[in-house]
């Protein structure tokens, strides 16, 4: 897909990121089959000692070009490989259906933020995955509170993903869709006045007319996705799909993610486990009222670098 290293600078939330000169060096911990684990350790499938039952991680492996166990070693991952590892599902016979994934980070003790921001518990590789997930998405769904706390800016066009996005029928960058009931936002910010792709605001039908007018004057597209002042998550996903945005990504915050989970519209969770402890009273990745029955998700991939775990879970 013609993907190369990213340049140093600010991430799409406006935070300065010191990126490594090299690409991520990670190892894949899952999925690993018995056959892959055995071949990676130099044995044959079914050999005694070739791997733990169920294809668990094998610590001592060999590196080799095209070797089936290559992912088991700590190696450099290109942006093209990251894009392939996090690709959205292929369209079915009826066309592409909406697919909503969340990208969140959590410390070992469950904190989704430190001092109100996620950047302190993140890492350079986490930010590369963050950028890759954005580059694959049609739209980024985010809560108004997170926009204010994190200082969101418009999504940037990334030259290394331009060819892949064009081939996928996507614009140069994903749109940002802000979920807001009261529209208590500063519409003079670049997110609203100078995005590469017009910013969307999802709100309810009872939103204050003067705030709707202010949003539209700034150049945003206001989308009604609820009968009252709030936004119905199911209607939000449907409304975005009707606008052609079927590859959906949400970056929270915790309150909005909790609403998406409760509504049953979340298809996938990309969760970074940060090897840090923060204590305190920081929010978890999903807040709000508890669901009546816990939602079951299955692990579909797990990568590791320097103690950070990068997982993908898909609902069963």
PDB file of C-alpha atoms in Angstrom:
ATOM      1  CA  UNK A   1       0.000   0.000   0.000  1.00  0.00           C
ATOM      2  CA  UNK A   2       3.026   2.259  -0.169  1.00  0.00           C
ATOM      3  CA  UNK A   3       3.132   2.950   3.560  1.00  0.00           C
ATOM      4  CA  UNK A   4       6.291   4.379   5.058  1.00  0.00           C
ATOM      5  CA  UNK A   5       7.529   5.825   8.373  1.00  0.00           C
ATOM      6  CA  UNK A   6       5.626   8.734   9.866  1.00  0.00           C
ATOM      7  CA  UNK A   7       7.223  12.101  10.489  1.00  0.00           C
ATOM      8  CA  UNK A   8       7.775  13.413  13.984  1.00  0.00           C
ATOM      9  CA  UNK A   9       5.507  16.126  15.340  1.00  0.00           C
ATOM     10  CA  UNK A  10       2.044  16.419  16.806  1.00  0.00           C
ATOM     11  CA  UNK A  11      -0.540  13.690  16.853  1.00  0.00           C
ATOM     12  CA  UNK A  12      -4.098  14.329  15.672  1.00  0.00           C
ATOM     13  CA  UNK A  13      -5.223  15.378  19.148  1.00  0.00           C
ATOM     14  CA  UNK A  14      -2.673  18.191  19.159  1.00  0.00           C
ATOM     15  CA  UNK A  15      -0.163  16.604  21.541  1.00  0.00           C
ATOM     16  CA  UNK A  16       3.524  16.651  20.704  1.00  0.00           C
ATOM     17  CA  UNK A  17       4.788  13.113  20.254  1.00  0.00           C
ATOM     18  CA  UNK A  18       8.434  12.095  20.247  1.00  0.00           C
ATOM     19  CA  UNK A  19       8.329   9.251  17.751  1.00  0.00           C
ATOM     20  CA  UNK A  20      11.120   6.773  17.333  1.00  0.00           C
ATOM     21  CA  UNK A  21      13.198   6.956  14.206  1.00  0.00           C
ATOM     22  CA  UNK A  22      12.441   3.311  13.548  1.00  0.00           C
ATOM     23  CA  UNK A  23       9.160   1.502  13.130  1.00  0.00           C
ATOM     24  CA  UNK A  24       7.593  -0.481  15.993  1.00  0.00           C
ATOM     25  CA  UNK A  25       9.429  -3.605  17.114  1.00  0.00           C
ATOM     26  CA  UNK A  26       6.756  -6.011  18.309  1.00  0.00           C
ATOM     27  CA  UNK A  27       6.047  -9.688  18.621  1.00  0.00           C
ATOM     28  CA  UNK A  28       2.706 -11.368  18.043  1.00  0.00           C
ATOM     29  CA  UNK A  29       1.445 -13.337  21.029  1.00  0.00           C
ATOM     30  CA  UNK A  30      -1.917 -14.330  19.526  1.00  0.00           C
ATOM     31  CA  UNK A  31      -3.176 -15.967  17.379  1.00  0.00           C
ATOM     32  CA  UNK A  32      -0.569 -18.730  17.514  1.00  0.00           C
ATOM     33  CA  UNK A  33      -1.539 -22.224  16.403  1.00  0.00           C
ATOM     34  CA  UNK A  34       0.131 -25.430  17.566  1.00  0.00           C
ATOM     35  CA  UNK A  35       1.644 -25.824  14.104  1.00  0.00           C
ATOM     36  CA  UNK A  36       3.005 -22.282  13.990  1.00  0.00           C
ATOM     37  CA  UNK A  37       4.424 -22.552  17.490  1.00  0.00           C
ATOM     38  CA  UNK A  38       6.076 -25.873  16.719  1.00  0.00           C
ATOM     39  CA  UNK A  39       7.644 -24.669  13.484  1.00  0.00           C
ATOM     40  CA  UNK A  40       8.766 -21.454  15.144  1.00  0.00           C
ATOM     41  CA  UNK A  41      10.639 -23.467  17.772  1.00  0.00           C
ATOM     42  CA  UNK A  42      12.243 -25.683  15.161  1.00  0.00           C
ATOM     43  CA  UNK A  43      10.088 -28.757  15.724  1.00  0.00           C
ATOM     44  CA  UNK A  44       7.085 -30.307  14.050  1.00  0.00           C
ATOM     45  CA  UNK A  45       3.469 -29.906  14.979  1.00  0.00           C
ATOM     46  CA  UNK A  46       2.645 -32.219  17.848  1.00  0.00           C
ATOM     47  CA  UNK A  47       6.276 -32.626  19.035  1.00  0.00           C
ATOM     48  CA  UNK A  48       6.687 -32.786  22.797  1.00  0.00           C
ATOM     49  CA  UNK A  49       7.829 -29.437  24.123  1.00  0.00           C
ATOM     50  CA  UNK A  50       6.952 -27.628  20.921  1.00  0.00           C
ATOM     51  CA  UNK A  51       4.554 -25.333  22.697  1.00  0.00           C
ATOM     52  CA  UNK A  52       2.031 -25.067  25.443  1.00  0.00           C
ATOM     53  CA  UNK A  53      -1.449 -26.523  24.917  1.00  0.00           C
ATOM     54  CA  UNK A  54      -3.669 -24.338  22.794  1.00  0.00           C
ATOM     55  CA  UNK A  55      -0.798 -22.666  20.994  1.00  0.00           C
ATOM     56  CA  UNK A  56       0.419 -20.346  23.773  1.00  0.00           C
ATOM     57  CA  UNK A  57       3.507 -18.166  23.517  1.00  0.00           C
ATOM     58  CA  UNK A  58       6.778 -19.941  22.827  1.00  0.00           C
ATOM     59  CA  UNK A  59       9.689 -17.975  24.204  1.00  0.00           C
ATOM     60  CA  UNK A  60      12.593 -19.209  22.084  1.00  0.00           C
ATOM     61  CA  UNK A  61      11.976 -18.887  18.358  1.00  0.00           C
ATOM     62  CA  UNK A  62      13.946 -18.528  15.150  1.00  0.00           C
ATOM     63  CA  UNK A  63      13.803 -15.683  12.671  1.00  0.00           C
ATOM     64  CA  UNK A  64      13.634 -16.325   8.954  1.00  0.00           C
ATOM     65  CA  UNK A  65      12.267 -14.626   5.871  1.00  0.00           C
ATOM     66  CA  UNK A  66       8.716 -15.802   5.333  1.00  0.00           C
ATOM     67  CA  UNK A  67       9.022 -18.199   8.249  1.00  0.00           C
ATOM     68  CA  UNK A  68       5.595 -19.064   9.702  1.00  0.00           C
ATOM     69  CA  UNK A  69       6.776 -18.241  13.212  1.00  0.00           C
ATOM     70  CA  UNK A  70       8.321 -14.913  12.265  1.00  0.00           C
ATOM     71  CA  UNK A  71       5.660 -12.942  14.126  1.00  0.00           C
ATOM     72  CA  UNK A  72       6.671 -14.654  17.371  1.00  0.00           C
ATOM     73  CA  UNK A  73       9.944 -12.754  17.558  1.00  0.00           C
ATOM     74  CA  UNK A  74      10.515  -9.121  18.408  1.00  0.00           C
ATOM     75  CA  UNK A  75      10.821  -7.573  14.957  1.00  0.00           C
ATOM     76  CA  UNK A  76      10.122  -4.386  13.068  1.00  0.00           C
ATOM     77  CA  UNK A  77       6.565  -3.918  11.805  1.00  0.00           C
ATOM     78  CA  UNK A  78       5.980  -1.691   8.800  1.00  0.00           C
ATOM     79  CA  UNK A  79       2.951   0.585   8.574  1.00  0.00           C
ATOM     80  CA  UNK A  80       1.646  -1.651   5.785  1.00  0.00           C
ATOM     81  CA  UNK A  81       1.764  -4.625   8.168  1.00  0.00           C
ATOM     82  CA  UNK A  82       0.009  -2.641  10.872  1.00  0.00           C
ATOM     83  CA  UNK A  83      -2.696  -1.634   8.395  1.00  0.00           C
ATOM     84  CA  UNK A  84      -3.179  -5.270   7.395  1.00  0.00           C
ATOM     85  CA  UNK A  85      -3.262  -6.396  11.033  1.00  0.00           C
ATOM     86  CA  UNK A  86      -6.027  -3.904  11.828  1.00  0.00           C
ATOM     87  CA  UNK A  87      -7.998  -4.079   8.578  1.00  0.00           C
ATOM     88  CA  UNK A  88     -11.773  -3.720   8.727  1.00  0.00           C
ATOM     89  CA  UNK A  89     -13.854  -6.767   7.724  1.00  0.00           C
ATOM     90  CA  UNK A  90     -14.367  -7.240   4.000  1.00  0.00           C
ATOM     91  CA  UNK A  91     -17.819  -6.315   2.629  1.00  0.00           C
ATOM     92  CA  UNK A  92     -20.388  -9.108   2.540  1.00  0.00           C
ATOM     93  CA  UNK A  93     -22.729 -10.025  -0.322  1.00  0.00           C
ATOM     94  CA  UNK A  94     -25.058  -7.192   0.674  1.00  0.00           C
ATOM     95  CA  UNK A  95     -22.315  -4.583   0.643  1.00  0.00           C
ATOM     96  CA  UNK A  96     -20.314  -3.004   3.424  1.00  0.00           C
ATOM     97  CA  UNK A  97     -22.169  -2.825   6.724  1.00  0.00           C
ATOM     98  CA  UNK A  98     -21.281  -0.403   9.543  1.00  0.00           C
ATOM     99  CA  UNK A  99     -18.461  -1.653  11.745  1.00  0.00           C
ATOM    100  CA  UNK A 100     -17.685   0.289  14.909  1.00  0.00           C
ATOM    101  CA  UNK A 101     -14.374  -0.228  16.646  1.00  0.00           C
ATOM    102  CA  UNK A 102     -13.057   1.549  19.722  1.00  0.00           C
ATOM    103  CA  UNK A 103      -9.445   2.418  20.411  1.00  0.00           C
ATOM    104  CA  UNK A 104      -8.621   2.890  24.085  1.00  0.00           C
ATOM    105  CA  UNK A 105      -5.678   2.664  26.479  1.00  0.00           C
ATOM    106  CA  UNK A 106      -5.720   1.484  30.090  1.00  0.00           C
ATOM    107  CA  UNK A 107      -3.138   1.149  32.842  1.00  0.00           C
ATOM    108  CA  UNK A 108      -2.674  -2.051  34.829  1.00  0.00           C
ATOM    109  CA  UNK A 109      -4.978  -0.691  37.526  1.00  0.00           C
ATOM    110  CA  UNK A 110      -7.682   0.257  35.040  1.00  0.00           C
ATOM    111  CA  UNK A 111      -7.110   3.988  34.549  1.00  0.00           C
ATOM    112  CA  UNK A 112      -8.018   5.309  31.103  1.00  0.00           C
ATOM    113  CA  UNK A 113      -6.349   8.668  31.759  1.00  0.00           C
ATOM    114  CA  UNK A 114      -3.806  10.420  33.939  1.00  0.00           C
ATOM    115  CA  UNK A 115      -4.607  13.998  34.944  1.00  0.00           C
ATOM    116  CA  UNK A 116      -7.507  13.911  32.498  1.00  0.00           C
ATOM    117  CA  UNK A 117      -5.477  12.898  29.432  1.00  0.00           C
ATOM    118  CA  UNK A 118      -4.543   9.595  27.827  1.00  0.00           C
ATOM    119  CA  UNK A 119      -1.165  10.662  26.418  1.00  0.00           C
ATOM    120  CA  UNK A 120       0.839  10.173  29.664  1.00  0.00           C
ATOM    121  CA  UNK A 121      -0.011   6.452  29.742  1.00  0.00           C
ATOM    122  CA  UNK A 122       0.611   5.912  26.031  1.00  0.00           C
ATOM    123  CA  UNK A 123       3.773   5.180  24.051  1.00  0.00           C
ATOM    124  CA  UNK A 124       5.207   5.915  20.605  1.00  0.00           C
ATOM    125  CA  UNK A 125       4.036   2.580  19.204  1.00  0.00           C
ATOM    126  CA  UNK A 126       0.583   3.105  20.676  1.00  0.00           C
ATOM    127  CA  UNK A 127       0.450   6.424  18.824  1.00  0.00           C
ATOM    128  CA  UNK A 128       1.497   4.705  15.579  1.00  0.00           C
ATOM    129  CA  UNK A 129      -1.378   2.272  15.995  1.00  0.00           C
ATOM    130  CA  UNK A 130      -3.602   5.246  16.857  1.00  0.00           C
ATOM    131  CA  UNK A 131      -2.608   6.871  13.555  1.00  0.00           C
ATOM    132  CA  UNK A 132      -3.045   3.632  11.624  1.00  0.00           C
ATOM    133  CA  UNK A 133      -6.551   3.087  12.979  1.00  0.00           C
ATOM    134  CA  UNK A 134      -7.470   6.628  11.973  1.00  0.00           C
ATOM    135  CA  UNK A 135      -6.021   6.119   8.514  1.00  0.00           C
ATOM    136  CA  UNK A 136      -8.239   3.057   8.029  1.00  0.00           C
ATOM    137  CA  UNK A 137     -11.435   4.766   9.214  1.00  0.00           C
ATOM    138  CA  UNK A 138     -14.075   6.779   7.370  1.00  0.00           C
ATOM    139  CA  UNK A 139     -14.986   8.725  10.484  1.00  0.00           C
ATOM    140  CA  UNK A 140     -13.760   9.150  14.065  1.00  0.00           C
ATOM    141  CA  UNK A 141     -16.557   9.321  16.635  1.00  0.00           C
ATOM    142  CA  UNK A 142     -15.665  11.199  19.806  1.00  0.00           C
ATOM    143  CA  UNK A 143     -17.494  12.708  22.761  1.00  0.00           C
ATOM    144  CA  UNK A 144     -17.591  16.462  23.321  1.00  0.00           C
ATOM    145  CA  UNK A 145     -15.944  16.129  26.743  1.00  0.00           C
ATOM    146  CA  UNK A 146     -12.986  14.308  25.209  1.00  0.00           C
ATOM    147  CA  UNK A 147     -12.691  16.976  22.500  1.00  0.00           C
ATOM    148  CA  UNK A 148     -12.379  19.609  25.218  1.00  0.00           C
ATOM    149  CA  UNK A 149     -10.030  17.632  27.486  1.00  0.00           C
ATOM    150  CA  UNK A 150      -7.690  16.351  24.793  1.00  0.00           C
ATOM    151  CA  UNK A 151      -7.684  19.477  22.609  1.00  0.00           C
ATOM    152  CA  UNK A 152      -8.793  17.695  19.449  1.00  0.00           C
ATOM    153  CA  UNK A 153      -7.681  19.000  16.079  1.00  0.00           C
ATOM    154  CA  UNK A 154      -8.760  17.995  12.567  1.00  0.00           C
ATOM    155  CA  UNK A 155      -7.497  14.635  11.336  1.00  0.00           C
ATOM    156  CA  UNK A 156      -4.490  15.052   9.053  1.00  0.00           C
ATOM    157  CA  UNK A 157      -3.945  13.561   5.632  1.00  0.00           C
ATOM    158  CA  UNK A 158      -1.041  11.125   5.866  1.00  0.00           C
ATOM    159  CA  UNK A 159       0.972  10.727   2.707  1.00  0.00           C
ATOM    160  CA  UNK A 160       1.948   7.170   3.603  1.00  0.00           C
ATOM    161  CA  UNK A 161      -1.738   6.140   3.576  1.00  0.00           C
ATOM    162  CA  UNK A 162      -2.923   8.256   0.632  1.00  0.00           C
ATOM    163  CA  UNK A 163      -2.759   5.493  -1.976  1.00  0.00           C
ATOM    164  CA  UNK A 164      -4.534   2.973   0.257  1.00  0.00           C
ATOM    165  CA  UNK A 165      -7.313   5.417   1.126  1.00  0.00           C
ATOM    166  CA  UNK A 166      -7.860   6.315  -2.517  1.00  0.00           C
ATOM    167  CA  UNK A 167      -8.036   2.630  -3.456  1.00  0.00           C
ATOM    168  CA  UNK A 168     -10.609   2.098  -0.690  1.00  0.00           C
ATOM    169  CA  UNK A 169     -12.758   4.945  -1.991  1.00  0.00           C
ATOM    170  CA  UNK A 170     -12.028   7.137   1.016  1.00  0.00           C
ATOM    171  CA  UNK A 171     -11.225  10.822   1.265  1.00  0.00           C
ATOM    172  CA  UNK A 172      -7.776  12.116   2.215  1.00  0.00           C
ATOM    173  CA  UNK A 173      -8.531  11.914   5.957  1.00  0.00           C
ATOM    174  CA  UNK A 174     -11.321  10.659   8.196  1.00  0.00           C
ATOM    175  CA  UNK A 175     -14.010  13.059   9.309  1.00  0.00           C
ATOM    176  CA  UNK A 176     -14.305  13.836  13.014  1.00  0.00           C
ATOM    177  CA  UNK A 177     -17.844  13.335  14.357  1.00  0.00           C
ATOM    178  CA  UNK A 178     -18.415  14.974  17.744  1.00  0.00           C
ATOM    179  CA  UNK A 179     -21.259  13.672  19.908  1.00  0.00           C
ATOM    180  CA  UNK A 180     -22.756  16.538  21.887  1.00  0.00           C
ATOM    181  CA  UNK A 181     -26.140  17.071  23.523  1.00  0.00           C
ATOM    182  CA  UNK A 182     -25.703  20.716  24.554  1.00  0.00           C
ATOM    183  CA  UNK A 183     -23.285  21.774  21.787  1.00  0.00           C
ATOM    184  CA  UNK A 184     -21.194  23.549  24.418  1.00  0.00           C
ATOM    185  CA  UNK A 185     -18.182  23.690  22.139  1.00  0.00           C
ATOM    186  CA  UNK A 186     -15.842  26.440  20.966  1.00  0.00           C
ATOM    187  CA  UNK A 187     -16.680  26.616  17.277  1.00  0.00           C
ATOM    188  CA  UNK A 188     -13.770  28.977  16.608  1.00  0.00           C
ATOM    189  CA  UNK A 189     -11.287  26.126  17.056  1.00  0.00           C
ATOM    190  CA  UNK A 190      -9.518  24.626  13.996  1.00  0.00           C
ATOM    191  CA  UNK A 191     -11.455  21.372  14.442  1.00  0.00           C
ATOM    192  CA  UNK A 192     -14.533  23.250  13.261  1.00  0.00           C
ATOM    193  CA  UNK A 193     -13.170  26.100  11.141  1.00  0.00           C
ATOM    194  CA  UNK A 194     -10.385  24.501   9.099  1.00  0.00           C
ATOM    195  CA  UNK A 195     -10.671  20.708   8.868  1.00  0.00           C
ATOM    196  CA  UNK A 196      -9.506  18.915   5.754  1.00  0.00           C
ATOM    197  CA  UNK A 197     -12.831  17.070   5.820  1.00  0.00           C
ATOM    198  CA  UNK A 198     -15.858  18.885   7.315  1.00  0.00           C
ATOM    199  CA  UNK A 199     -16.409  18.053  10.975  1.00  0.00           C
ATOM    200  CA  UNK A 200     -19.739  16.479  11.897  1.00  0.00           C
ATOM    201  CA  UNK A 201     -21.732  17.082  15.059  1.00  0.00           C
ATOM    202  CA  UNK A 202     -24.208  14.462  16.224  1.00  0.00           C
ATOM    203  CA  UNK A 203     -26.899  15.817  18.502  1.00  0.00           C
ATOM    204  CA  UNK A 204     -30.566  15.425  19.403  1.00  0.00           C
ATOM    205  CA  UNK A 205     -33.612  17.017  17.818  1.00  0.00           C
ATOM    206  CA  UNK A 206     -34.156  19.161  20.922  1.00  0.00           C
ATOM    207  CA  UNK A 207     -30.724  20.807  20.750  1.00  0.00           C
ATOM    208  CA  UNK A 208     -30.767  24.583  21.237  1.00  0.00           C
ATOM    209  CA  UNK A 209     -31.397  26.244  17.836  1.00  0.00           C
ATOM    210  CA  UNK A 210     -28.850  29.016  18.483  1.00  0.00           C
ATOM    211  CA  UNK A 211     -26.109  26.441  19.178  1.00  0.00           C
ATOM    212  CA  UNK A 212     -27.045  24.489  16.059  1.00  0.00           C
ATOM    213  CA  UNK A 213     -26.857  27.722  14.055  1.00  0.00           C
ATOM    214  CA  UNK A 214     -23.444  28.531  15.548  1.00  0.00           C
ATOM    215  CA  UNK A 215     -22.158  25.091  14.620  1.00  0.00           C
ATOM    216  CA  UNK A 216     -23.411  25.352  11.052  1.00  0.00           C
ATOM    217  CA  UNK A 217     -22.008  28.876  10.695  1.00  0.00           C
ATOM    218  CA  UNK A 218     -18.581  27.479  11.584  1.00  0.00           C
ATOM    219  CA  UNK A 219     -18.889  25.040   8.679  1.00  0.00           C
ATOM    220  CA  UNK A 220     -19.811  21.864  10.523  1.00  0.00           C
ATOM    221  CA  UNK A 221     -22.527  19.470   9.413  1.00  0.00           C
ATOM    222  CA  UNK A 222     -25.095  18.927  12.155  1.00  0.00           C
ATOM    223  CA  UNK A 223     -26.645  15.453  12.120  1.00  0.00           C
ATOM    224  CA  UNK A 224     -29.746  14.739  14.207  1.00  0.00           C
ATOM    225  CA  UNK A 225     -29.446  11.323  15.847  1.00  0.00           C
ATOM    226  CA  UNK A 226     -31.935  11.423  18.692  1.00  0.00           C
ATOM    227  CA  UNK A 227     -35.455  12.572  19.514  1.00  0.00           C
ATOM    228  CA  UNK A 228     -34.585  14.539  22.659  1.00  0.00           C
ATOM    229  CA  UNK A 229     -31.501  16.474  23.680  1.00  0.00           C
ATOM    230  CA  UNK A 230     -29.270  13.398  23.677  1.00  0.00           C
ATOM    231  CA  UNK A 231     -27.908  11.120  20.979  1.00  0.00           C
ATOM    232  CA  UNK A 232     -29.180   7.587  20.411  1.00  0.00           C
ATOM    233  CA  UNK A 233     -26.106   5.416  19.684  1.00  0.00           C
ATOM    234  CA  UNK A 234     -28.045   3.154  17.304  1.00  0.00           C
ATOM    235  CA  UNK A 235     -29.316   6.124  15.324  1.00  0.00           C
ATOM    236  CA  UNK A 236     -25.850   7.682  15.341  1.00  0.00           C
ATOM    237  CA  UNK A 237     -24.323   4.621  13.681  1.00  0.00           C
ATOM    238  CA  UNK A 238     -27.171   4.466  11.172  1.00  0.00           C
ATOM    239  CA  UNK A 239     -26.895   8.182  10.364  1.00  0.00           C
ATOM    240  CA  UNK A 240     -23.160   7.933   9.751  1.00  0.00           C
ATOM    241  CA  UNK A 241     -23.645   4.875   7.541  1.00  0.00           C
ATOM    242  CA  UNK A 242     -26.229   6.771   5.491  1.00  0.00           C
ATOM    243  CA  UNK A 243     -23.564   9.421   4.895  1.00  0.00           C
ATOM    244  CA  UNK A 244     -21.257   6.702   3.559  1.00  0.00           C
ATOM    245  CA  UNK A 245     -19.249   6.266   6.758  1.00  0.00           C
ATOM    246  CA  UNK A 246     -19.287   2.530   7.460  1.00  0.00           C
ATOM    247  CA  UNK A 247     -15.735   2.088   8.796  1.00  0.00           C
ATOM    248  CA  UNK A 248     -16.278   3.712  12.166  1.00  0.00           C
ATOM    249  CA  UNK A 249     -13.717   4.406  14.880  1.00  0.00           C
ATOM    250  CA  UNK A 250     -14.393   5.820  18.331  1.00  0.00           C
ATOM    251  CA  UNK A 251     -11.767   7.142  20.712  1.00  0.00           C
ATOM    252  CA  UNK A 252     -14.150   7.653  23.620  1.00  0.00           C
ATOM    253  CA  UNK A 253     -14.218   9.086  26.058  1.00  0.00           C
ATOM    254  CA  UNK A 254     -15.256   6.627  28.740  1.00  0.00           C
ATOM    255  CA  UNK A 255     -18.788   7.929  29.161  1.00  0.00           C
ATOM    256  CA  UNK A 256     -19.546   7.709  25.461  1.00  0.00           C
ATOM    257  CA  UNK A 257     -17.925   4.288  25.136  1.00  0.00           C
ATOM    258  CA  UNK A 258     -20.130   3.082  27.972  1.00  0.00           C
ATOM    259  CA  UNK A 259     -23.193   4.274  26.072  1.00  0.00           C
ATOM    260  CA  UNK A 260     -22.057   2.494  22.911  1.00  0.00           C
ATOM    261  CA  UNK A 261     -21.485  -0.729  24.856  1.00  0.00           C
ATOM    262  CA  UNK A 262     -24.882  -0.487  26.548  1.00  0.00           C
ATOM    263  CA  UNK A 263     -26.589   0.094  23.180  1.00  0.00           C
ATOM    264  CA  UNK A 264     -24.934  -2.999  21.693  1.00  0.00           C
ATOM    265  CA  UNK A 265     -23.392  -1.167  18.728  1.00  0.00           C
ATOM    266  CA  UNK A 266     -19.706  -1.760  19.503  1.00  0.00           C
ATOM    267  CA  UNK A 267     -18.254  -4.433  17.218  1.00  0.00           C
ATOM    268  CA  UNK A 268     -14.585  -4.329  18.175  1.00  0.00           C
ATOM    269  CA  UNK A 269     -12.276  -3.041  20.895  1.00  0.00           C
ATOM    270  CA  UNK A 270      -8.622  -2.221  20.271  1.00  0.00           C
ATOM    271  CA  UNK A 271      -7.216  -1.945  23.778  1.00  0.00           C
ATOM    272  CA  UNK A 272      -3.674  -1.008  24.739  1.00  0.00           C
ATOM    273  CA  UNK A 273      -2.645  -2.232  28.186  1.00  0.00           C
ATOM    274  CA  UNK A 274      -0.032   0.150  29.551  1.00  0.00           C
ATOM    275  CA  UNK A 275       2.417  -1.379  32.074  1.00  0.00           C
ATOM    276  CA  UNK A 276       1.843   1.507  34.474  1.00  0.00           C
ATOM    277  CA  UNK A 277       0.079   2.030  37.794  1.00  0.00           C
ATOM    278  CA  UNK A 278      -1.509   5.399  38.512  1.00  0.00           C
ATOM    279  CA  UNK A 279      -3.793   4.850  41.540  1.00  0.00           C
ATOM    280  CA  UNK A 280      -6.151   7.790  42.015  1.00  0.00           C
ATOM    281  CA  UNK A 281      -9.728   7.981  40.825  1.00  0.00           C
ATOM    282  CA  UNK A 282      -9.276   8.103  37.042  1.00  0.00           C
ATOM    283  CA  UNK A 283     -12.096   6.763  34.881  1.00  0.00           C
ATOM    284  CA  UNK A 284     -12.104   3.290  33.370  1.00  0.00           C
ATOM    285  CA  UNK A 285     -12.288   2.963  29.587  1.00  0.00           C
ATOM    286  CA  UNK A 286     -16.094   2.631  29.736  1.00  0.00           C
ATOM    287  CA  UNK A 287     -18.318   4.416  32.236  1.00  0.00           C
ATOM    288  CA  UNK A 288     -21.993   4.911  32.910  1.00  0.00           C
ATOM    289  CA  UNK A 289     -24.579   2.469  34.260  1.00  0.00           C
ATOM    290  CA  UNK A 290     -23.744  -1.222  34.274  1.00  0.00           C
ATOM    291  CA  UNK A 291     -25.270  -3.375  31.532  1.00  0.00           C
ATOM    292  CA  UNK A 292     -27.762  -6.070  32.666  1.00  0.00           C
ATOM    293  CA  UNK A 293     -25.631  -8.855  31.205  1.00  0.00           C
ATOM    294  CA  UNK A 294     -21.876  -8.498  30.552  1.00  0.00           C
ATOM    295  CA  UNK A 295     -21.040  -8.269  26.847  1.00  0.00           C
ATOM    296  CA  UNK A 296     -18.751 -11.093  25.692  1.00  0.00           C
ATOM    297  CA  UNK A 297     -15.880 -10.317  23.297  1.00  0.00           C
ATOM    298  CA  UNK A 298     -13.276 -12.717  21.913  1.00  0.00           C
ATOM    299  CA  UNK A 299      -9.567 -12.053  21.516  1.00  0.00           C
ATOM    300  CA  UNK A 300      -8.522 -11.994  17.866  1.00  0.00           C
ATOM    301  CA  UNK A 301      -4.966 -10.667  18.109  1.00  0.00           C
ATOM    302  CA  UNK A 302      -2.357  -9.616  20.658  1.00  0.00           C
ATOM    303  CA  UNK A 303       0.916  -7.784  20.027  1.00  0.00           C
ATOM    304  CA  UNK A 304       3.584  -6.820  22.552  1.00  0.00           C
ATOM    305  CA  UNK A 305       6.366  -4.260  22.779  1.00  0.00           C
ATOM    306  CA  UNK A 306       8.356  -3.333  25.883  1.00  0.00           C
ATOM    307  CA  UNK A 307       5.613  -4.567  28.183  1.00  0.00           C
ATOM    308  CA  UNK A 308       2.805  -2.749  26.352  1.00  0.00           C
ATOM    309  CA  UNK A 309       0.091  -5.110  25.088  1.00  0.00           C
ATOM    310  CA  UNK A 310      -1.888  -4.184  21.971  1.00  0.00           C
ATOM    311  CA  UNK A 311      -5.043  -6.287  21.825  1.00  0.00           C
ATOM    312  CA  UNK A 312      -8.009  -6.625  19.480  1.00  0.00           C
ATOM    313  CA  UNK A 313     -11.302  -8.019  20.715  1.00  0.00           C
ATOM    314  CA  UNK A 314     -14.376  -8.707  18.586  1.00  0.00           C
ATOM    315  CA  UNK A 315     -17.848  -9.273  19.942  1.00  0.00           C
ATOM    316  CA  UNK A 316     -19.077 -12.830  19.748  1.00  0.00           C
TER     317      UNK A 316
END
